[in-house]
PDB file of C-alpha atoms in Angstrom:
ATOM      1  CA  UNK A   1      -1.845 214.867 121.211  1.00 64.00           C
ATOM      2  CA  UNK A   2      -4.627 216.918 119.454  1.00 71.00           C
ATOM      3  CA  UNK A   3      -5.982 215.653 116.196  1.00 74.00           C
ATOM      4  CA  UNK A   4      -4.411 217.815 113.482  1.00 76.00           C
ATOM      5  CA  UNK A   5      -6.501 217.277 110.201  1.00 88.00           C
ATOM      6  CA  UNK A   6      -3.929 219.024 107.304  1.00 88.00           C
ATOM      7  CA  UNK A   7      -0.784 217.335 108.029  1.00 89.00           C
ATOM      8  CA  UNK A   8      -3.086 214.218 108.247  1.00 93.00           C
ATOM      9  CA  UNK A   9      -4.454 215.062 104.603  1.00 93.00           C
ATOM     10  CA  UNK A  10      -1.291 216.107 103.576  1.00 92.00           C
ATOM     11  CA  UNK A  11       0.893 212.973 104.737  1.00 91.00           C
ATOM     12  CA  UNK A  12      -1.983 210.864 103.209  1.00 95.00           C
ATOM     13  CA  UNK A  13      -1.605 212.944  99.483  1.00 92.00           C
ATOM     14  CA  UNK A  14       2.218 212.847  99.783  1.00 89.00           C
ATOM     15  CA  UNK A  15       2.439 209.109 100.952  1.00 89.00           C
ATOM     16  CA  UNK A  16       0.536 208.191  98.063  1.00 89.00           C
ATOM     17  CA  UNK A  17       2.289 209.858  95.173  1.00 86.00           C
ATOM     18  CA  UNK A  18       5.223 207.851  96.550  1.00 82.00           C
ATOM     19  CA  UNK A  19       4.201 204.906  96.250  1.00 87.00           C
ATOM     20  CA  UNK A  20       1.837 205.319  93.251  1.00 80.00           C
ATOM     21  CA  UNK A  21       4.551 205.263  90.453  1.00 71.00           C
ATOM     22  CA  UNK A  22       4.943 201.953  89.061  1.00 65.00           C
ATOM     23  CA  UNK A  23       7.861 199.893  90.723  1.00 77.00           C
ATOM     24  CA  UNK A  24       8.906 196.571  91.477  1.00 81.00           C
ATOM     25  CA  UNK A  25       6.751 196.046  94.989  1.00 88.00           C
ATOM     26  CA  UNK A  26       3.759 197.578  92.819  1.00 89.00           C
ATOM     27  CA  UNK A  27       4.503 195.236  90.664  1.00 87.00           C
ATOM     28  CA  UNK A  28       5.002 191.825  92.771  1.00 90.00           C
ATOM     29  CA  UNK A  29       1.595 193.094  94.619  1.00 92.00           C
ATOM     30  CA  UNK A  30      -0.350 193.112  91.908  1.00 90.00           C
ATOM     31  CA  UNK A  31       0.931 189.945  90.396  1.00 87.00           C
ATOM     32  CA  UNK A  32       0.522 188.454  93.689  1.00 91.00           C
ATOM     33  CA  UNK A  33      -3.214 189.887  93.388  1.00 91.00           C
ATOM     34  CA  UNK A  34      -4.634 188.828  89.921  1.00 89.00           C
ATOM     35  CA  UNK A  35      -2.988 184.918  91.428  1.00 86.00           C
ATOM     36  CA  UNK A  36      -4.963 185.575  94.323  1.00 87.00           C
ATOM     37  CA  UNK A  37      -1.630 184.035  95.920  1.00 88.00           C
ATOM     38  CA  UNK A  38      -1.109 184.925  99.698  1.00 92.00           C
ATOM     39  CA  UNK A  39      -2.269 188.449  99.282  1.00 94.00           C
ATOM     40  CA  UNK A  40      -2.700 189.086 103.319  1.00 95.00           C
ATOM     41  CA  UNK A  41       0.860 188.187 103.976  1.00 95.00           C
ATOM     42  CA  UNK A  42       2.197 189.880 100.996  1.00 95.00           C
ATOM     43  CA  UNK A  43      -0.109 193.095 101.668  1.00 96.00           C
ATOM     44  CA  UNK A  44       1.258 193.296 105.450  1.00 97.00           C
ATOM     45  CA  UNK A  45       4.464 192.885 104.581  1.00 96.00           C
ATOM     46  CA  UNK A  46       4.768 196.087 102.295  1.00 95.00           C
ATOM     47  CA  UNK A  47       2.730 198.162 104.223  1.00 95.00           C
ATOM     48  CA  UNK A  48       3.993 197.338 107.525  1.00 96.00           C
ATOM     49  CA  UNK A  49       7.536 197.851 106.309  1.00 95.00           C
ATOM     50  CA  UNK A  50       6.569 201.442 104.519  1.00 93.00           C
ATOM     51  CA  UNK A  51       4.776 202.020 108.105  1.00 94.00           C
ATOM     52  CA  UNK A  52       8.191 201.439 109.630  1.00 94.00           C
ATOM     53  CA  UNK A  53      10.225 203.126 107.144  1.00 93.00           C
ATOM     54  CA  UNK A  54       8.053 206.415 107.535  1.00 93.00           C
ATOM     55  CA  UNK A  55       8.351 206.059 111.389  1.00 93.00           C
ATOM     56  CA  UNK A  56      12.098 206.387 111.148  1.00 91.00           C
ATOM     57  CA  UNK A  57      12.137 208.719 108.095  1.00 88.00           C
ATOM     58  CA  UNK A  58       9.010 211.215 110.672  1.00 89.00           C
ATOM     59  CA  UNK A  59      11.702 210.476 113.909  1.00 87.00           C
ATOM     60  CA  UNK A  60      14.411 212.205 111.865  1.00 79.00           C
ATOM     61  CA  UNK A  61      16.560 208.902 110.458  1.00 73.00           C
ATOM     62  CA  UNK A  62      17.574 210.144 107.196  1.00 63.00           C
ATOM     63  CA  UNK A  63      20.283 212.332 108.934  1.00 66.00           C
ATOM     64  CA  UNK A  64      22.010 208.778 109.084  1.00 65.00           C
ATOM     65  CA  UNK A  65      21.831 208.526 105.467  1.00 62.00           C
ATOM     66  CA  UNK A  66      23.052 211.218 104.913  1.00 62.00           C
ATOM     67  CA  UNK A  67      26.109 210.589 106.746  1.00 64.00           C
ATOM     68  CA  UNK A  68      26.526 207.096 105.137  1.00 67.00           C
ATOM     69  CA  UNK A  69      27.424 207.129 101.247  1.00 71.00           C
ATOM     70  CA  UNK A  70      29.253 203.803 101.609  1.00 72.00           C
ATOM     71  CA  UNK A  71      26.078 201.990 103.052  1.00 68.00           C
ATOM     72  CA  UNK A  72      24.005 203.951 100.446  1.00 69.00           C
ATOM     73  CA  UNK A  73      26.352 202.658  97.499  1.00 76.00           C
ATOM     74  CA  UNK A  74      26.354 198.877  98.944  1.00 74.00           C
ATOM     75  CA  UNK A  75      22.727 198.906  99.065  1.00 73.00           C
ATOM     76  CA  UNK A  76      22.440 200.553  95.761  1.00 77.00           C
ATOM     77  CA  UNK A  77      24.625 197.701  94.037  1.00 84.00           C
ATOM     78  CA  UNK A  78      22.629 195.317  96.111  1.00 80.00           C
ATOM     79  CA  UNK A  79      19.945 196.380  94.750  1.00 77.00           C
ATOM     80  CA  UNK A  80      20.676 196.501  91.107  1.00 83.00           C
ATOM     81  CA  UNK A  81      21.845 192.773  91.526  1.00 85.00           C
ATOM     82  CA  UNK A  82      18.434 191.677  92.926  1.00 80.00           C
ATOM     83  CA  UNK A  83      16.184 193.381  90.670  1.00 81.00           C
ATOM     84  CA  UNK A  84      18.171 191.566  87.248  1.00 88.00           C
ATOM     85  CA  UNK A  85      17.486 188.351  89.194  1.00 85.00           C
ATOM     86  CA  UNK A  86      13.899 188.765  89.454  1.00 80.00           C
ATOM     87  CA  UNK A  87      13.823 190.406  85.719  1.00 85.00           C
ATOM     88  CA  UNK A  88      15.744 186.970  84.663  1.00 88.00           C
ATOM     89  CA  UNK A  89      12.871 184.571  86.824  1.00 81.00           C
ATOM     90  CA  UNK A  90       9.912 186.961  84.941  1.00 81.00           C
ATOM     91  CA  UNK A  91      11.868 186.446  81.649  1.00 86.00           C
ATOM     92  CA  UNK A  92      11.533 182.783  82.553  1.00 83.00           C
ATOM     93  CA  UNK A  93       7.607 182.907  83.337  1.00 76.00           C
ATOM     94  CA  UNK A  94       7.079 184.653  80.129  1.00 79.00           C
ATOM     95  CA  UNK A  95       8.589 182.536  77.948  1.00 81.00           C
ATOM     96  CA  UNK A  96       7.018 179.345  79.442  1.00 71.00           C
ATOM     97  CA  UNK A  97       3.308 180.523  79.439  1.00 55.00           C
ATOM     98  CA  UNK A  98       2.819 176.568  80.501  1.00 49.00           C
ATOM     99  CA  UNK A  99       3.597 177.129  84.057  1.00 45.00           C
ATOM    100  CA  UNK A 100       1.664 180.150  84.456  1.00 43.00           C
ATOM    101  CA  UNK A 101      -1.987 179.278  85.688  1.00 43.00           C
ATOM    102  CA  UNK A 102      -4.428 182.087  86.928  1.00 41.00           C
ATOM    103  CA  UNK A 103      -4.268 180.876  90.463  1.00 42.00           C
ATOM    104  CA  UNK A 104      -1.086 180.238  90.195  1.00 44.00           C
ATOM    105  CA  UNK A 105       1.815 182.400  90.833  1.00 43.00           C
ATOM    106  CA  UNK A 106       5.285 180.396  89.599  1.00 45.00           C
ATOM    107  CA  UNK A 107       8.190 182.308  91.769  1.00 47.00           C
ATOM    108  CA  UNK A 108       6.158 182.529  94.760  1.00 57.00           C
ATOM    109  CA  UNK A 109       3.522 179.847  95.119  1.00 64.00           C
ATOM    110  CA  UNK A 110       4.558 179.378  98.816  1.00 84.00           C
ATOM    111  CA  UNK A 111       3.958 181.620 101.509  1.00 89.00           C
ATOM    112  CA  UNK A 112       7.210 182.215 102.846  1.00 90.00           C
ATOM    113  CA  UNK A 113       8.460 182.907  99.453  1.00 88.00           C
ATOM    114  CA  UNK A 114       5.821 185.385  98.219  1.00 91.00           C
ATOM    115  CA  UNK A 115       6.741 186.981 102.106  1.00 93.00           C
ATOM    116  CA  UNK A 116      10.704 187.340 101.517  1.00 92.00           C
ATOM    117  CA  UNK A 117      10.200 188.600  98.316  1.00 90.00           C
ATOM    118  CA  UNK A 118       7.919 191.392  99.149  1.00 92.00           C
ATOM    119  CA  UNK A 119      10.884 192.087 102.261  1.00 93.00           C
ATOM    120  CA  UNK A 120      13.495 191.957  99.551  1.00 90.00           C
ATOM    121  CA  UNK A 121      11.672 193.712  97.087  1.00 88.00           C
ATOM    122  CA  UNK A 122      10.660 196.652 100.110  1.00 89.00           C
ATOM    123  CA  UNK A 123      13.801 196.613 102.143  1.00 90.00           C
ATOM    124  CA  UNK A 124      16.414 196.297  99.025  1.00 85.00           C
ATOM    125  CA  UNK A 125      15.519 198.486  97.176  1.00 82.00           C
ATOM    126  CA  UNK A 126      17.519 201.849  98.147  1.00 81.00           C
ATOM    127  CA  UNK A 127      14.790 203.976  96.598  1.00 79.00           C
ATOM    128  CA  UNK A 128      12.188 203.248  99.554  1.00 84.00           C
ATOM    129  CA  UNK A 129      14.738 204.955 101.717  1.00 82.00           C
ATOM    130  CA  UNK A 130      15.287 207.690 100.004  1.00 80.00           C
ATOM    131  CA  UNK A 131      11.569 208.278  99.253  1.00 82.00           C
ATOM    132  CA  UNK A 132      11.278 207.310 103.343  1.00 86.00           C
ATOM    133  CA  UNK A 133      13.494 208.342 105.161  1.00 84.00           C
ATOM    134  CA  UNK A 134      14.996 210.792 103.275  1.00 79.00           C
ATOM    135  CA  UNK A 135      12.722 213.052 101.443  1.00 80.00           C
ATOM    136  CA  UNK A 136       9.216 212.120 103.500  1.00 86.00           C
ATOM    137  CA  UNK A 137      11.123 212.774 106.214  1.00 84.00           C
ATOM    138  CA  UNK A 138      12.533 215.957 105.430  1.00 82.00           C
ATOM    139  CA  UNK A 139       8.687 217.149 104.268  1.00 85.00           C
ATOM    140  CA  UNK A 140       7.568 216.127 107.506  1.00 86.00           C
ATOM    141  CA  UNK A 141       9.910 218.103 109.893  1.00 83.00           C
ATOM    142  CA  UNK A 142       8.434 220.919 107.892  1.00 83.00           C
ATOM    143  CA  UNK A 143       5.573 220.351 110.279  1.00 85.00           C
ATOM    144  CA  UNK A 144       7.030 220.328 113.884  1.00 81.00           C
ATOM    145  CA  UNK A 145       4.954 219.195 116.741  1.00 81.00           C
ATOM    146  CA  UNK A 146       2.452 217.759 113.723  1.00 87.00           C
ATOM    147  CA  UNK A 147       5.068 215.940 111.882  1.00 88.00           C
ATOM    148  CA  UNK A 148       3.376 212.944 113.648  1.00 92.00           C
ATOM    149  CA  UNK A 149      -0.423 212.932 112.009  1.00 93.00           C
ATOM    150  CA  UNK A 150       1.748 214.043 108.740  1.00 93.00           C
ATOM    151  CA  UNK A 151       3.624 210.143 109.511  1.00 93.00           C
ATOM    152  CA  UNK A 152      -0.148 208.805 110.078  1.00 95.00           C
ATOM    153  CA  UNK A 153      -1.537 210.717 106.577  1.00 95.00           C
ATOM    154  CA  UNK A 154       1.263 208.922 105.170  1.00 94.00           C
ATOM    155  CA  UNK A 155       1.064 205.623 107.082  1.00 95.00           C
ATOM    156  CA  UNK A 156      -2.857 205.352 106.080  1.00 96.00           C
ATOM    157  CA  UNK A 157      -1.572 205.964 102.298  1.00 95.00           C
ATOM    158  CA  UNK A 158       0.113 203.337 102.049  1.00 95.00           C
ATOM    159  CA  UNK A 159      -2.131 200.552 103.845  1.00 96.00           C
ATOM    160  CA  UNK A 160      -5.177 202.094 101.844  1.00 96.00           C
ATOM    161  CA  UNK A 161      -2.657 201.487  98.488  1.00 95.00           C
ATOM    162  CA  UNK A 162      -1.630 198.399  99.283  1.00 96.00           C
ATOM    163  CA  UNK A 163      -4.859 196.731 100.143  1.00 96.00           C
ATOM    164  CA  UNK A 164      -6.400 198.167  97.236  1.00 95.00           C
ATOM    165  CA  UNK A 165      -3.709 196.966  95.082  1.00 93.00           C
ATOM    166  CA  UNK A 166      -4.090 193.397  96.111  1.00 93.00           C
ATOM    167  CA  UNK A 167      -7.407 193.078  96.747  1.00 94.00           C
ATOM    168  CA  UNK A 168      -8.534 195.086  93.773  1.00 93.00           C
ATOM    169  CA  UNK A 169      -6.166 193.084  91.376  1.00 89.00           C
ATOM    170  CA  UNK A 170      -8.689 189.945  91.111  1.00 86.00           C
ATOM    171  CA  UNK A 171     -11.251 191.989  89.237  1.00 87.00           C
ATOM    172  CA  UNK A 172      -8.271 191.093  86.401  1.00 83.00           C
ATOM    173  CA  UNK A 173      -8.490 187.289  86.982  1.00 81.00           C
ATOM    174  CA  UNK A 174     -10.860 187.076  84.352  1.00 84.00           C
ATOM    175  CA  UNK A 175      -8.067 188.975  81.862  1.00 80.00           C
ATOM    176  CA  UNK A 176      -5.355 186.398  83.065  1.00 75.00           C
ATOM    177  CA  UNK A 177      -7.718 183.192  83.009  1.00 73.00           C
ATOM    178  CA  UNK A 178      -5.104 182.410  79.385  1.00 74.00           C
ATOM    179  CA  UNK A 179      -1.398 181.937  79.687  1.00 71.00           C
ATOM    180  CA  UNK A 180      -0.613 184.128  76.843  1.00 79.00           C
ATOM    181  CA  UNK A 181      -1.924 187.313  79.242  1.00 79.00           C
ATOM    182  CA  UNK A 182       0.037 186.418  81.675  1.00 77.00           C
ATOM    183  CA  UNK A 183       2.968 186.366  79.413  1.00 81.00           C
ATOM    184  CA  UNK A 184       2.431 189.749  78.702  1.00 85.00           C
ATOM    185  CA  UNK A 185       2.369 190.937  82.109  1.00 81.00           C
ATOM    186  CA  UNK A 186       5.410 189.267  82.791  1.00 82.00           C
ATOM    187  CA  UNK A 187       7.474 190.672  79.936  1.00 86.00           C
ATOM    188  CA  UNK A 188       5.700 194.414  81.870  1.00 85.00           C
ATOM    189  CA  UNK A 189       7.317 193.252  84.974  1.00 82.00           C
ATOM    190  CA  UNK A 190      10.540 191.786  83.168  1.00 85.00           C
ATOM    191  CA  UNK A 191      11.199 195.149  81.473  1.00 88.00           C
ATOM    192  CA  UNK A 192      10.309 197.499  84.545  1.00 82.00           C
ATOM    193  CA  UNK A 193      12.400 195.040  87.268  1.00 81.00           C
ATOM    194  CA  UNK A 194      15.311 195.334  84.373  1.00 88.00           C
ATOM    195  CA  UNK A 195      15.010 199.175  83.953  1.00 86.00           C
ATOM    196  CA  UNK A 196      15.347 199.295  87.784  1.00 80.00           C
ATOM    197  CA  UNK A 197      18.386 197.440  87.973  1.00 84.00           C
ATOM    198  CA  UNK A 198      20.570 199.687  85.516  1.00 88.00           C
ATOM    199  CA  UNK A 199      18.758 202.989  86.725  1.00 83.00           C
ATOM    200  CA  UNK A 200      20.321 201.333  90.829  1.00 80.00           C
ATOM    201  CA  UNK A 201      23.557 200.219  89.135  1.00 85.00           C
ATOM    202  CA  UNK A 202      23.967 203.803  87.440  1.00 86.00           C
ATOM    203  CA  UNK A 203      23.815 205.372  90.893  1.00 77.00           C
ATOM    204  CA  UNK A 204      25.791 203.205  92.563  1.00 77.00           C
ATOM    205  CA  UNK A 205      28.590 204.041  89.638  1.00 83.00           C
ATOM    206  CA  UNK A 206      27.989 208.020  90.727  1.00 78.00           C
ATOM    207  CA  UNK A 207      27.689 207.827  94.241  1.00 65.00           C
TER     208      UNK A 207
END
């Protein structure tokens, strides 16, 4: 397979302005980053499961989705009802600035609970597949026999994004070293994890 440079670029650009937009993985990451709490694990997790998700969505998957409105509403309400949960725990955070400690990172101060939220967050949220599967996907078959360095452009995106994301969110530690910031940032991540879960619900009333 020769090296193919433009899809590469191109898959890199277009991976990125997927994943750019503020949302609630974006969100966990960083949180996960200014509490320097298990950032490896949470890092991997997301990029790993975007890497899979644009495997299938480059191999021609989002045919399946197509086919599948059922599946796509279920996952849509599932969804919705996930994201209010997590609003309702950063609600909780917010209002009890006592528990929130830079180093510190209240709903996932464990390992394996920082990891299954970044899964839930990734592979619940019906957007990714869309975004994935669906319309990556579709962009990619654009390229034919290179529709595989335009999966790698894309793949490298979104390792490069998260690592920087997690890694680079500890230049804000000094920021959150009082409660009250963290407050704020929780109310950000209340408000965008609510706005999620109508925008899901809403589609899941249409589809």
């Amino acid at each position: 397979m020769v090296f193919s440079a433009a899809p590469t670029v191109a898959g890199f650009v277009f991976g990125l302005s997927l994943i750019v937009a503020i949302g609630a993985q974006n969100a966990f990451v960083l949180r996960q980053g200014i509490a320097h709490a298990h950032v490896l694990p949470v890092v991997a997790v997301c990029a790993a499961s975007d890497i899979v998700l644009i495997a299938a969505g480059v191999a021609g998957a989002g045919a399946l989705l197509d086919g599948a409105p059922a599946l796509m509403s279920l996952a849509y309400w599932g969804g919705a009802a996930f994201l209010a949960v997590y609003a309702c725990l950063s609600v909780r955070r917010a209002v009890r600035p006592s528990v929130l400690v830079a180093g510190t990172d209240g709903h996932a101060s464990h390992m394996w609970a920082a990891v299954v939220t970044a899964l839930a967050l990734t592979w619940l949220n019906p957007h990714v597949y869309l975004d994935t599967i669906v319309l990556l996907g579709s962009v990619a078959s654009s390229y034919d026999a290179a529709r595989v360095w335009f999966g790698i452009g894309a793949a490298a995106a979104s390792l490069a994004w998260f690592t920087g994301l997690g890694y680079g969110a500890r230049m804000l530690r000094p920021v959150f070293a009082k409660p009250g910031a963290w407050r704020v940032l929780d109310g950000a991540i209340a408000v965008v994890m609510a706005a999620l879960a109508v925008s899901l619900a809403m589609q899941a009333l249409k589809s």
